[in-house]
Coordinates of C-alpha atoms in Angstrom, one line a residue:
M339 CA 0.3 0.4 -0.3
A340 CA 1.2 3.2 -0.8
F341 CA 1.6 5.9 1.5
M342 CA 3.5 9.3 2.9
K343 CA 4.4 10.7 6.1
L344 CA 4.0 14.0 7.1
G345 CA 5.7 16.2 9.8
S346 CA 7.8 15.1 12.5
K347 CA 6.9 15.6 16.0
S348 CA 5.5 13.3 18.5
E349 CA 1.8 12.1 19.6
P350 CA 1.1 15.8 21.7
F351 CA -3.1 13.7 21.8
R352 CA -5.3 11.5 23.7
R353 CA -8.7 10.6 23.7
D354 CA -10.8 11.4 27.4
G355 CA -14.2 9.7 26.1
Q356 CA -15.8 11.8 23.8
T357 CA -13.5 14.6 23.9
W358 CA -9.5 14.6 22.2
L359 CA -7.1 17.0 23.3
C360 CA -4.2 18.5 23.3
T361 CA -1.3 17.1 26.4
T362 CA 1.0 20.4 25.7
G363 CA 0.2 21.8 29.2
L364 CA -1.1 24.7 27.8
P365 CA -4.5 25.6 27.9
S366 CA -7.3 25.2 25.6
D367 CA -8.9 28.3 23.9
V368 CA -10.8 26.9 20.8
T369 CA -13.5 24.2 21.5
I370 CA -14.2 22.8 17.8
E371 CA -17.5 20.2 17.5
V372 CA -17.4 17.3 15.3
G373 CA -20.4 15.1 15.3
E374 CA -20.2 13.5 19.3
I375 CA -16.5 14.4 19.4
S376 CA -15.2 17.7 21.2
F377 CA -12.1 18.4 20.3
L378 CA -9.9 21.0 23.0
L379 CA -7.2 22.6 20.6
H380 CA -5.3 26.0 20.1
K381 CA -6.6 28.6 17.5
F382 CA -2.6 29.1 16.3
P383 CA -1.9 26.2 15.1
L384 CA -4.7 26.3 13.1
L385 CA -5.4 29.4 11.1
S386 CA -2.2 29.8 10.3
R387 CA -3.1 26.7 8.2
S388 CA -6.8 26.6 7.3
G389 CA -8.6 29.5 5.9
L390 CA -11.9 28.2 7.5
L391 CA -10.9 28.0 10.7
K392 CA -9.0 31.6 9.9
K393 CA -12.1 32.9 9.3
L394 CA -14.4 31.2 11.8
I395 CA -12.2 31.8 15.0
A396 CA -12.0 35.8 13.8
E397 CA -16.1 35.7 13.9
S398 CA -16.6 33.6 17.0
S399 CA -13.6 35.4 19.3
K400 CA -14.2 37.7 22.4
D401 CA -13.1 40.3 23.5
D402 CA -12.3 39.3 26.6
G403 CA -10.2 36.0 25.2
S404 CA -12.4 33.3 26.7
S405 CA -12.1 30.2 24.6
C406 CA -14.1 29.8 21.5
V407 CA -16.9 27.0 20.3
L408 CA -17.0 26.1 16.9
Q409 CA -19.6 24.1 15.4
L410 CA -18.2 21.7 11.7
H411 CA -20.5 18.8 11.8
D412 CA -20.2 19.1 7.9
V413 CA -16.6 18.6 7.8
P414 CA -16.0 15.2 4.9
G415 CA -14.9 12.2 6.4
G416 CA -16.2 13.4 10.5
A417 CA -14.7 12.9 13.6
K418 CA -11.7 10.5 12.6
T419 CA -10.9 12.7 9.6
F420 CA -10.6 15.9 11.3
E421 CA -7.5 14.1 13.6
D422 CA -6.0 13.1 11.1
I423 CA -6.7 17.0 10.1
T424 CA -5.6 18.3 13.7
R425 CA -2.2 16.2 14.0
F426 CA -1.0 18.1 9.8
C427 CA -1.6 21.1 12.0
Y428 CA 0.6 20.5 14.9
G429 CA 3.1 19.3 12.5
V430 CA 2.7 15.7 14.0
K431 CA 3.5 12.7 11.6
L432 CA 0.3 12.2 9.3
E433 CA 0.6 8.9 7.6
I434 CA -1.4 9.5 3.6
T435 CA -2.8 6.0 2.3
S436 CA -4.9 4.7 -0.2
L437 CA -7.8 4.5 2.3
N438 CA -7.4 7.8 3.4
V439 CA -6.3 10.7 0.6
V440 CA -9.8 10.7 -0.8
S441 CA -10.8 11.8 2.4
L442 CA -8.5 14.0 3.8
R443 CA -8.4 16.3 0.2
C444 CA -11.7 16.8 0.0
A445 CA -11.3 17.6 4.4
A446 CA -8.3 20.2 3.0
E447 CA -10.6 21.6 -0.1
Y448 CA -13.0 22.4 2.5
L449 CA -11.3 23.5 5.0
Q450 CA -9.3 25.7 2.2
M451 CA -5.8 24.2 3.6
T452 CA -4.2 25.7 -0.2
E453 CA -0.5 27.3 0.0
N454 CA -1.7 30.5 1.0
Y455 CA -1.6 29.3 4.3
G456 CA 1.4 27.5 4.5
E457 CA 4.1 25.9 1.9
G458 CA 3.3 22.1 1.7
N459 CA -0.5 22.7 2.5
L460 CA -2.3 19.8 2.9
V461 CA -4.1 20.4 -0.4
A462 CA -0.7 19.9 -2.6
Q463 CA 0.0 17.0 -0.4
T464 CA -3.0 15.0 -0.7
E465 CA -3.2 16.1 -4.9
A466 CA 0.3 15.0 -5.2
F467 CA -0.5 11.0 -3.3
L468 CA -3.9 10.8 -5.7
N469 CA -1.7 11.6 -9.1
E470 CA 0.7 8.9 -7.2
I471 CA -1.8 6.4 -7.0
F472 CA -3.9 6.3 -10.3
S473 CA -0.4 4.7 -11.8
N474 CA -1.4 1.5 -9.7
W475 CA -4.6 -0.6 -9.7
P476 CA -4.8 -2.0 -6.2
D477 CA -4.4 2.1 -5.0
S478 CA -6.6 3.0 -7.5
I479 CA -9.7 0.8 -6.6
K480 CA -9.8 1.8 -3.0
A481 CA -9.4 4.8 -3.5
L482 CA -12.4 4.6 -5.5
E483 CA -14.1 2.2 -3.4
T484 CA -13.4 5.4 -0.9
C485 CA -15.2 7.6 -2.7
E486 CA -19.2 6.9 -1.5
E487 CA -17.8 8.4 2.2
V488 CA -17.6 11.9 0.6
Q489 CA -18.9 11.6 -2.6
P490 CA -20.4 14.8 -3.0
F491 CA -16.9 16.8 -2.6
A492 CA -15.3 13.9 -3.9
E493 CA -17.5 14.0 -7.4
D494 CA -17.3 18.2 -6.9
L495 CA -13.2 17.9 -7.2
H496 CA -13.5 14.8 -9.6
I497 CA -11.9 12.3 -7.9
V498 CA -14.6 9.9 -8.7
S499 CA -14.0 10.1 -12.5
R500 CA -9.8 10.2 -12.4
C501 CA -9.9 7.1 -10.6
I502 CA -12.7 5.3 -12.9
D503 CA -10.5 6.8 -16.1
S504 CA -7.5 5.2 -14.5
L505 CA -8.8 2.0 -13.5
A506 CA -10.7 1.6 -16.8
M507 CA -7.4 2.7 -19.1
K508 CA -5.8 -0.4 -16.8
A509 CA -8.5 -2.9 -17.4
C510 CA -8.2 -2.2 -20.9
S511 CA -4.1 -2.5 -20.9
D512 CA -2.3 -5.6 -21.1
P513 CA -0.8 -5.5 -16.9
S514 CA 2.0 -7.7 -17.7
L515 CA 3.6 -4.0 -18.9
F516 CA 2.9 -2.7 -16.1
N517 CA 4.0 -1.9 -12.3
W518 CA 1.0 -3.0 -11.1
P519 CA 0.7 -5.8 -8.4
V520 CA -2.4 -7.7 -9.8
V521 CA -3.0 -10.8 -8.0
G522 CA -5.4 -12.8 -10.2
R523 CA -7.9 -14.0 -7.9
N524 CA -10.2 -15.3 -10.9
C525 CA -7.3 -16.2 -13.1
K526 CA -7.6 -19.8 -14.2
Q527 CA -3.9 -20.7 -14.8
N528 CA -1.9 -24.1 -15.3
K529 CA -0.9 -25.1 -11.8
S530 CA 1.9 -26.8 -12.6
D531 CA 3.6 -23.7 -14.2
D532 CA 6.8 -22.9 -12.7
S533 CA 7.2 -19.7 -14.2
A534 CA 8.6 -17.1 -11.7
L535 CA 5.8 -14.9 -10.2
W536 CA 6.1 -11.0 -9.5
N537 CA 3.6 -9.5 -7.2
G538 CA 1.4 -12.3 -8.3
I539 CA 1.9 -11.6 -11.9
S540 CA 3.4 -14.6 -14.3
S541 CA 6.4 -13.5 -15.9
D542 CA 5.3 -15.9 -18.8
K543 CA 2.8 -13.2 -21.3
S544 CA 1.5 -16.4 -21.8
S545 CA -0.5 -17.4 -18.9
Q546 CA -2.0 -13.7 -18.7
C547 CA -6.1 -14.3 -18.6
D548 CA -8.7 -11.2 -19.7
D549 CA -10.4 -11.8 -15.8
W550 CA -7.7 -10.6 -13.4
W551 CA -9.9 -7.4 -13.0
F552 CA -13.0 -8.6 -11.7
Y553 CA -12.3 -9.6 -8.7
D554 CA -11.7 -5.7 -7.8
V555 CA -14.0 -3.7 -9.6
S556 CA -16.9 -6.6 -7.9
L557 CA -15.9 -5.0 -5.0
L558 CA -17.5 -1.7 -5.5
S559 CA -20.9 -0.2 -4.9
L560 CA -23.7 -0.7 -7.7
P561 CA -23.7 3.1 -8.7
L562 CA -19.7 3.1 -8.8
Y563 CA -19.5 -0.3 -10.8
K564 CA -21.8 0.8 -13.4
R565 CA -19.7 3.6 -14.2
L566 CA -16.6 1.8 -14.1
I567 CA -18.0 -1.0 -16.6
I568 CA -19.9 2.0 -18.5
A569 CA -15.9 3.1 -18.9
I570 CA -14.7 0.3 -20.0
E571 CA -16.2 -0.5 -22.8
S572 CA -15.8 2.9 -24.0
K573 CA -12.1 2.3 -24.6
G574 CA -12.6 -1.4 -26.4
M575 CA -13.0 -3.8 -24.1
K576 CA -14.1 -7.1 -25.7
S577 CA -17.8 -7.7 -24.9
E578 CA -17.5 -10.9 -23.9
A579 CA -14.9 -9.8 -20.9
V580 CA -17.9 -7.4 -19.9
A581 CA -20.6 -9.6 -20.1
A582 CA -17.9 -12.2 -17.9
S583 CA -17.2 -9.0 -15.8
L584 CA -21.2 -8.3 -15.0
I585 CA -22.2 -12.2 -14.4
Y586 CA -19.6 -12.2 -11.9
Y587 CA -20.4 -9.1 -10.2
L588 CA -24.1 -10.4 -10.1
R589 CA -23.1 -13.6 -8.5
W590 CA -21.7 -11.7 -5.3
F591 CA -25.3 -10.7 -4.7
L592 CA -27.7 -13.0 -6.2
P593 CA -27.6 -16.6 -4.4
L594 CA -30.1 -17.6 -7.3
M595 CA -27.4 -17.2 -8.9
N596 CA -24.9 -19.9 -8.2
R597 CA -27.5 -22.1 -7.7
Q598 CA -26.9 -25.3 -9.9
S599 CA -23.9 -24.4 -10.8
S600 CA -20.2 -25.2 -11.7
F601 CA -18.5 -22.6 -10.4
T602 CA -16.1 -23.7 -7.6
D603 CA -13.7 -20.7 -7.0
T604 CA -14.2 -20.7 -3.0
S605 CA -13.6 -17.1 -2.7
H606 CA -16.2 -16.1 -4.7
A607 CA -19.0 -16.0 -1.8
T608 CA -22.0 -14.2 -2.2
I609 CA -23.1 -10.8 0.3
P610 CA -25.5 -11.7 2.6
N611 CA -28.7 -10.0 3.9
T612 CA -29.7 -8.4 0.7
S613 CA -33.2 -8.0 0.2
E614 CA -35.5 -9.2 -2.8
A615 CA -36.4 -5.6 -3.0
D616 CA -32.6 -4.8 -3.6
Q617 CA -31.9 -8.2 -5.5
R618 CA -34.4 -7.5 -8.1
A619 CA -33.1 -3.4 -8.9
L620 CA -29.4 -5.1 -9.2
L621 CA -30.6 -7.9 -11.7
E622 CA -32.6 -5.3 -13.6
E623 CA -29.6 -2.9 -14.5
I624 CA -27.1 -5.1 -14.8
V625 CA -29.0 -7.0 -17.6
E626 CA -29.4 -3.8 -19.3
L627 CA -25.9 -3.2 -19.2
I628 CA -24.9 -7.1 -20.8
P629 CA -24.1 -6.4 -24.4
N630 CA -27.0 -7.4 -27.0
K631 CA -24.6 -9.3 -29.1
R632 CA -24.9 -13.1 -29.9
G633 CA -22.5 -15.2 -27.8
V634 CA -21.4 -12.6 -26.0
T635 CA -23.1 -14.3 -23.0
S636 CA -23.4 -18.4 -22.8
S637 CA -26.8 -19.8 -23.6
K638 CA -26.0 -21.0 -19.8
D639 CA -25.4 -17.7 -17.8
L640 CA -28.7 -16.0 -19.9
L641 CA -30.9 -18.9 -18.6
R642 CA -29.4 -18.8 -15.6
L643 CA -30.3 -15.0 -15.3
L644 CA -33.8 -15.0 -16.5
R645 CA -34.9 -18.2 -13.7
T646 CA -33.5 -15.6 -11.7
A647 CA -36.0 -12.9 -13.0
M648 CA -38.7 -14.9 -12.6
I649 CA -38.4 -16.7 -9.2
L650 CA -37.5 -12.0 -7.5
S651 CA -40.8 -11.3 -9.9
A652 CA -38.5 -8.7 -12.1
S653 CA -40.0 -6.2 -14.6
P654 CA -42.1 -7.8 -17.5
S655 CA -39.7 -5.6 -19.8
C656 CA -36.2 -7.5 -18.1
R657 CA -38.1 -11.3 -18.3
E658 CA -38.3 -9.9 -22.3
N659 CA -35.3 -8.8 -22.9
L660 CA -34.0 -12.0 -21.1
E661 CA -36.0 -14.3 -23.3
K662 CA -34.8 -12.6 -26.7
R663 CA -31.4 -12.7 -25.7
V664 CA -31.8 -16.7 -24.9
G665 CA -34.1 -17.0 -28.4
A666 CA -31.1 -15.2 -30.5
Q667 CA -28.5 -18.3 -29.6
L668 CA -31.2 -21.2 -28.7
D669 CA -28.8 -23.7 -30.8
Q670 CA -26.0 -22.6 -28.2
A671 CA -28.3 -24.3 -25.2
A672 CA -28.9 -27.0 -23.1
L673 CA -31.4 -28.9 -22.5
V674 CA -31.0 -29.1 -18.6
D675 CA -31.0 -25.3 -18.5
L676 CA -34.3 -25.0 -20.2
L677 CA -35.5 -26.8 -17.5
I678 CA -37.2 -23.7 -16.2
P679 CA -39.6 -24.4 -13.2
N680 CA -42.6 -22.7 -13.1
T681 CA -42.9 -20.0 -10.6
G682 CA -46.3 -18.3 -11.4
Y683 CA -49.6 -17.9 -8.9
S684 CA -51.2 -20.4 -11.0
V685 CA -48.5 -23.4 -11.3
E686 CA -50.8 -25.8 -13.9
T687 CA -47.1 -27.6 -15.4
L688 CA -43.9 -28.1 -13.0
Y689 CA -41.9 -26.3 -16.1
D690 CA -42.8 -23.1 -17.8
I691 CA -43.7 -24.1 -20.7
D692 CA -45.5 -20.5 -21.9
C693 CA -41.4 -19.2 -21.4
I694 CA -39.8 -21.8 -23.3
Q695 CA -42.6 -21.5 -26.3
R696 CA -42.0 -17.3 -26.8
I697 CA -38.3 -18.3 -26.7
L698 CA -38.5 -20.6 -29.8
D699 CA -41.3 -18.6 -31.7
H700 CA -38.6 -15.6 -31.5
F701 CA -35.5 -17.8 -32.4
M702 CA -37.9 -19.1 -35.4
S703 CA -38.2 -15.3 -36.3
I704 CA -34.9 -15.2 -37.0
Y705 CA -33.3 -17.9 -38.8
Q706 CA -36.7 -19.6 -40.5
P707 CA -36.4 -18.5 -44.2
A708 CA -39.2 -16.5 -45.3
S709 CA -40.4 -18.9 -47.7
V710 CA -39.8 -22.0 -45.4
S711 CA -42.5 -20.3 -43.0
A712 CA -44.6 -18.9 -46.4
S713 CA -45.3 -22.3 -47.1
P714 CA -43.5 -25.1 -44.9
C715 CA -45.3 -28.2 -46.4
L716 CA -43.5 -28.1 -49.4
I717 CA -39.7 -26.9 -49.7
E718 CA -38.0 -26.4 -52.9
E719 CA -34.1 -27.3 -53.3
G720 CA -33.2 -23.6 -53.7
A721 CA -35.3 -22.2 -50.6
L722 CA -33.1 -25.1 -48.9
I723 CA -29.6 -23.5 -50.2
A724 CA -30.6 -20.0 -49.6
G725 CA -31.5 -21.6 -46.5
A726 CA -28.6 -23.9 -45.7
D727 CA -26.7 -21.7 -42.3
A728 CA -29.6 -21.3 -41.0
L729 CA -30.1 -25.1 -41.5
T730 CA -27.9 -26.6 -38.4
P731 CA -29.3 -24.5 -35.9
M732 CA -32.6 -26.0 -37.0
T733 CA -31.4 -28.8 -36.7
M734 CA -29.7 -28.6 -33.6
V735 CA -32.8 -26.5 -32.2
A736 CA -35.2 -29.1 -33.4
N737 CA -33.7 -32.1 -31.6
L738 CA -33.1 -29.8 -28.3
V739 CA -36.6 -29.7 -28.6
D740 CA -37.8 -33.0 -28.7
G741 CA -35.4 -33.7 -25.5
Y742 CA -37.1 -31.0 -23.8
L743 CA -40.9 -32.8 -24.8
A744 CA -39.4 -35.8 -23.7
E745 CA -39.1 -34.5 -20.7
V746 CA -41.7 -32.6 -20.0
A747 CA -44.3 -35.1 -21.3
S748 CA -44.1 -36.9 -18.0
D749 CA -46.6 -34.1 -16.1
S750 CA -49.5 -34.8 -15.9
N751 CA -51.1 -31.2 -16.2
L752 CA -49.2 -30.7 -19.4
N753 CA -52.4 -30.1 -21.7
L754 CA -51.9 -31.4 -25.3
I755 CA -52.6 -28.3 -27.3
K756 CA -49.5 -27.1 -25.5
F757 CA -47.3 -29.9 -26.1
Q758 CA -48.5 -30.1 -30.0
A759 CA -48.0 -25.5 -30.3
L760 CA -44.3 -26.8 -28.8
A761 CA -43.8 -29.6 -31.2
V762 CA -45.3 -28.3 -34.7
A763 CA -42.8 -24.4 -34.1
I764 CA -40.5 -26.9 -36.0
P765 CA -40.4 -27.5 -38.9
D766 CA -40.6 -31.1 -40.5
Y767 CA -37.4 -30.1 -42.9
A768 CA -35.5 -29.5 -38.9
R769 CA -36.2 -33.6 -38.5
P770 CA -33.8 -35.4 -40.5
L771 CA -35.1 -38.7 -37.8
D772 CA -38.4 -38.3 -36.0
D773 CA -36.9 -40.7 -33.3
G774 CA -37.3 -37.5 -30.7
I775 CA -40.4 -36.8 -31.7
Y776 CA -41.8 -40.6 -31.2
H777 CA -40.3 -40.9 -29.2
A778 CA -41.4 -37.5 -26.7
I779 CA -44.9 -38.9 -28.1
D780 CA -44.3 -42.2 -26.3
V781 CA -43.8 -40.9 -23.0
Y782 CA -46.7 -38.5 -23.3
L783 CA -49.0 -41.2 -24.2
K784 CA -47.7 -43.8 -21.2
V785 CA -48.6 -40.8 -19.1
H786 CA -51.9 -39.4 -20.1
Q787 CA -53.7 -42.8 -20.6
W788 CA -56.8 -41.0 -20.4
L789 CA -56.4 -39.6 -24.3
T790 CA -59.3 -40.3 -26.1
D791 CA -58.7 -42.2 -30.1
S792 CA -59.2 -38.9 -31.7
E793 CA -56.4 -37.2 -29.6
R794 CA -54.0 -40.2 -29.7
E795 CA -54.5 -39.6 -33.1
Q796 CA -54.0 -36.2 -33.3
L797 CA -50.8 -36.0 -31.3
C798 CA -49.6 -38.8 -33.7
R799 CA -49.4 -36.7 -36.7
L800 CA -47.1 -34.7 -35.7
M801 CA -44.3 -37.0 -36.2
N802 CA -43.5 -39.0 -39.7
C803 CA -43.5 -42.7 -39.7
Q804 CA -41.5 -42.3 -42.5
K805 CA -38.8 -40.8 -40.9
L806 CA -38.6 -43.4 -38.1
S807 CA -35.5 -45.4 -38.1
L808 CA -35.5 -49.0 -38.4
E809 CA -35.0 -49.7 -34.5
A810 CA -37.5 -46.6 -33.4
S811 CA -39.6 -48.9 -36.7
T812 CA -39.5 -51.5 -34.0
H813 CA -40.6 -50.2 -31.5
A814 CA -43.6 -48.0 -32.6
A815 CA -44.8 -51.3 -34.9
Q816 CA -44.7 -53.2 -31.1
N817 CA -45.9 -50.5 -28.9
E818 CA -49.7 -51.5 -27.8
R819 CA -50.1 -47.1 -27.0
L820 CA -49.9 -46.0 -30.7
P821 CA -53.3 -46.0 -33.2
L822 CA -53.8 -48.8 -34.5
R823 CA -53.6 -46.6 -37.9
V824 CA -50.5 -45.6 -36.9
I825 CA -48.9 -48.4 -36.4
V826 CA -50.3 -50.2 -39.9
Q827 CA -48.6 -47.1 -41.6
V828 CA -44.9 -48.1 -39.4
L829 CA -45.0 -51.0 -40.8
F830 CA -46.2 -50.6 -44.3
F831 CA -43.7 -47.9 -44.7
E832 CA -41.1 -49.8 -43.0
Q833 CA -41.9 -53.0 -45.9
L834 CA -41.8 -50.4 -48.7
R835 CA -37.9 -49.1 -47.7
L836 CA -37.3 -52.6 -47.6
R837 CA -38.1 -53.6 -50.8
T838 CA -37.0 -50.5 -52.3
S839 CA -33.5 -51.4 -50.7
I840 CA -33.5 -54.7 -52.1
S841 CA -34.7 -53.4 -56.0
G842 CA -31.4 -50.6 -55.4
W843 CA -29.0 -53.7 -54.9
F844 CA -30.3 -56.1 -58.1
F845 CA -30.6 -53.0 -60.4
V846 CA -26.9 -52.6 -59.1
S847 CA -25.8 -56.3 -59.6
D848 CA -27.4 -56.2 -63.2
N849 CA -26.0 -53.4 -64.6
L850 CA -22.5 -54.8 -63.8
E851 CA -23.6 -58.5 -65.0
N852 CA -24.2 -56.6 -68.3
R853 CA -21.5 -54.8 -68.4
Q854 CA -19.1 -57.8 -68.5
N855 CA -21.3 -59.1 -71.0
H856 CA -20.6 -56.4 -72.9
S857 CA -17.4 -56.1 -72.7
G858 CA -17.2 -59.4 -73.4
N859 CA -19.3 -58.7 -76.6
L860 CA -17.3 -56.8 -77.8
G861 CA -13.9 -58.5 -77.7
L862 CA -12.0 -56.1 -75.2
P863 CA -9.9 -57.8 -72.9
N864 CA -11.1 -57.8 -68.9
S865 CA -8.1 -56.9 -67.0
D866 CA -7.3 -58.6 -63.7
T867 CA -8.5 -54.6 -62.2
T868 CA -12.0 -54.8 -63.3
Q869 CA -12.5 -58.8 -62.4
R870 CA -11.2 -57.7 -59.1
D871 CA -14.2 -54.6 -59.1
T872 CA -16.7 -57.5 -59.9
A873 CA -15.9 -59.7 -57.5
E874 CA -15.3 -57.2 -54.7
G875 CA -18.9 -55.5 -55.7
N876 CA -20.4 -59.6 -55.6
E877 CA -19.0 -59.6 -52.2
N878 CA -20.5 -56.1 -51.1
L879 CA -23.9 -57.5 -52.7
R880 CA -24.3 -60.7 -51.3
E881 CA -23.3 -58.9 -47.8
R882 CA -26.4 -56.5 -47.8
L883 CA -28.6 -58.9 -48.9
L884 CA -27.7 -61.2 -46.2
E885 CA -28.6 -58.0 -44.1
L886 CA -31.7 -57.0 -45.7
E887 CA -32.3 -60.6 -45.2
K888 CA -31.8 -60.7 -41.3
E889 CA -34.1 -57.3 -41.0
C890 CA -36.7 -59.2 -42.8
S891 CA -35.9 -61.7 -40.7
S892 CA -36.5 -59.4 -37.9
I893 CA -39.6 -57.6 -38.9
R894 CA -41.4 -60.9 -39.2
N895 CA -41.0 -62.4 -35.5
D896 CA -42.4 -59.1 -34.9
L897 CA -45.6 -59.4 -36.4
Q898 CA -45.7 -62.8 -35.0
K899 CA -45.4 -60.7 -31.7
L900 CA -47.9 -58.6 -32.5
T901 CA -50.6 -61.9 -33.6
K902 CA -50.3 -63.6 -30.2
T903 CA -51.4 -60.2 -28.3
K904 CA -53.7 -58.9 -31.2
K905 CA -55.3 -61.7 -33.3
S906 CA -57.4 -59.6 -35.8
W907 CA -54.1 -58.1 -36.5
S908 CA -53.0 -62.0 -38.2
I909 CA -54.4 -60.2 -41.8
F910 CA -52.0 -57.9 -41.6
P911 CA -49.6 -59.9 -43.4
K912 CA -51.0 -60.9 -46.3
R913 CA -52.7 -57.8 -46.5
F914 CA -49.7 -56.0 -47.5
G915 CA -47.8 -58.4 -48.8
F916 CA -45.5 -59.8 -47.1
R917 CA -44.0 -63.2 -47.9
K918 CA -42.0 -65.4 -47.0
K919 CA -38.4 -65.3 -45.8
S920 CA -37.6 -67.5 -49.5
D921 CA -39.9 -65.2 -51.8
C922 CA -39.0 -62.1 -50.0
C923 CA -35.0 -62.3 -49.8
K924 CA -34.0 -64.6 -52.9
P925 CA -32.5 -63.1 -55.4
K926 CA -33.8 -63.1 -59.1
E927 CA -32.9 -66.0 -60.9
S928 CA -34.2 -65.3 -64.7
N929 CA -37.0 -63.2 -66.1
S930 CA -38.9 -65.8 -66.8
N931 CA -38.8 -67.2 -63.0
E932 CA -39.9 -63.8 -62.2
T933 CA -42.3 -63.7 -64.4
K934 CA -43.7 -67.4 -63.4
T935 CA -43.3 -66.3 -59.6
S936 CA -44.9 -63.2 -60.1
S937 CA -47.8 -65.0 -62.0
S938 CA -48.8 -66.9 -59.3
T939 CA -48.6 -64.6 -56.9
T940 CA -51.3 -62.5 -58.1
N941 CA -53.2 -65.8 -58.5
V942 CA -53.4 -66.9 -54.7
K943 CA -56.1 -65.4 -52.9
P944 CA -55.3 -64.3 -48.6
D945 CA -56.5 -67.1 -46.2
H946 CA -59.3 -64.8 -45.1
E947 CA -61.2 -65.1 -48.9
N948 CA -60.4 -68.8 -49.3
G949 CA -62.2 -69.4 -45.9

């Protein structure tokens, strides 16, 4: 800590209760009252240093030479600062530090202790010391903190603005380039780094980080902190660092911001005994200061701010501001952070579904292409190309929403309308697979068993049976909670997919065979490379056919299980053209055999018709 000692004499004063008196042996001829303390002093040392005391003593002195009484209740810093002023006037050593220089400077100005009343007076001494500490970060922080005690006087003397400008300049600079003893309390440096430290600063410039100043400025009051942050931002500080500092500051005063947090810094405690009204006002003011740019603040922190704002009943404008910020970067959010508890007066659901709906609507208004939103069912190739940049965030949000729906679907109070509204907000093209929405629908049906058949069918329209994976299709085909119509669609599209896949491989095999025959007819020599490629192709084809045969067998087994539970379903394999394993998966031998098989299949009637 920087300090300065003035004067040379020993301590000639003592305190007796509420009285502070000089022990030089001379009788006191002036009494100065500051607050509850009475100072029994002598006129000459005071009037030789202070223009104000000289004037007041002259006005209150009596002709009989009796002691006069002065009241200086408005002196900056109160009785404690006036004690130091008195010592200075009597020539006693006075230690000026960064903790008392502001109050001494303001009191010296108030008492008119200029060079007109003695060379090296207190105004000049404290002003010189202030200029010294402005070049030092820790002392500037301490001086700015003490400005609150004498703020009106410090503002008039521009001490506050000078401290803030000095700190803002240092925060935007590299501390390793100056003699600033900064202790990086929040800087997560590598513990294995053995580089030399100087006053807490690593000699390795690469080990510095942008958050070294967060802790120090978080000790300031909100008005001073706001002014400092605005000054730091105006001097070019990165928006990410400004936002991080604001979040750090909030965590000191809002205990709710530290719940379910991975923040493990034990020195980062919250300030106790902060009223809810003060916390709400603090939150609203800090939110206004956070830079409104995508990605500057993490979605995790924004959602935690939103959750805290709801619990503290922050203003609607504050909550709307946070919802829009989250919506602008919803693709960067995690599912666990979206599970915001419902804190409304009429709590219908466990989680705040309406809030997530508003966030999702804001995201869609930014990222959904205009052509797609106008006709969501028909997507032209050109529209997809134009919206290629937005497709990845949209797909990420689609997965996020499907996961959210699966989580909230277990809430028995969640009505069908809200579930559907959240699901249909995502366009169909944003879901490459509908496994996620199918899982959410299945959970909802499992919990809400009282739904009517029409409501269940309406719910299942949210998914596209053609976009289910083989695993999901197999599960859906055995899911008794699904309407019968949906199970039929799943079976139909799965069989159609298998037939198409098998036909495609047969087409490739025929082309390879025809190419070889054509090459032989032309008399062209078949090279060894061509023969190897053909052999490898045939081998791959055989492996693929074996896989498809296994898939056919698996579906056939699933259908057999269904027939055991619901006898009325036994007609579906025949009605939809399921054949035996040998017929479905056996390769074609020749065109004549193919024609013969086709005609025989046509003439065979289903069992229920024969019966």
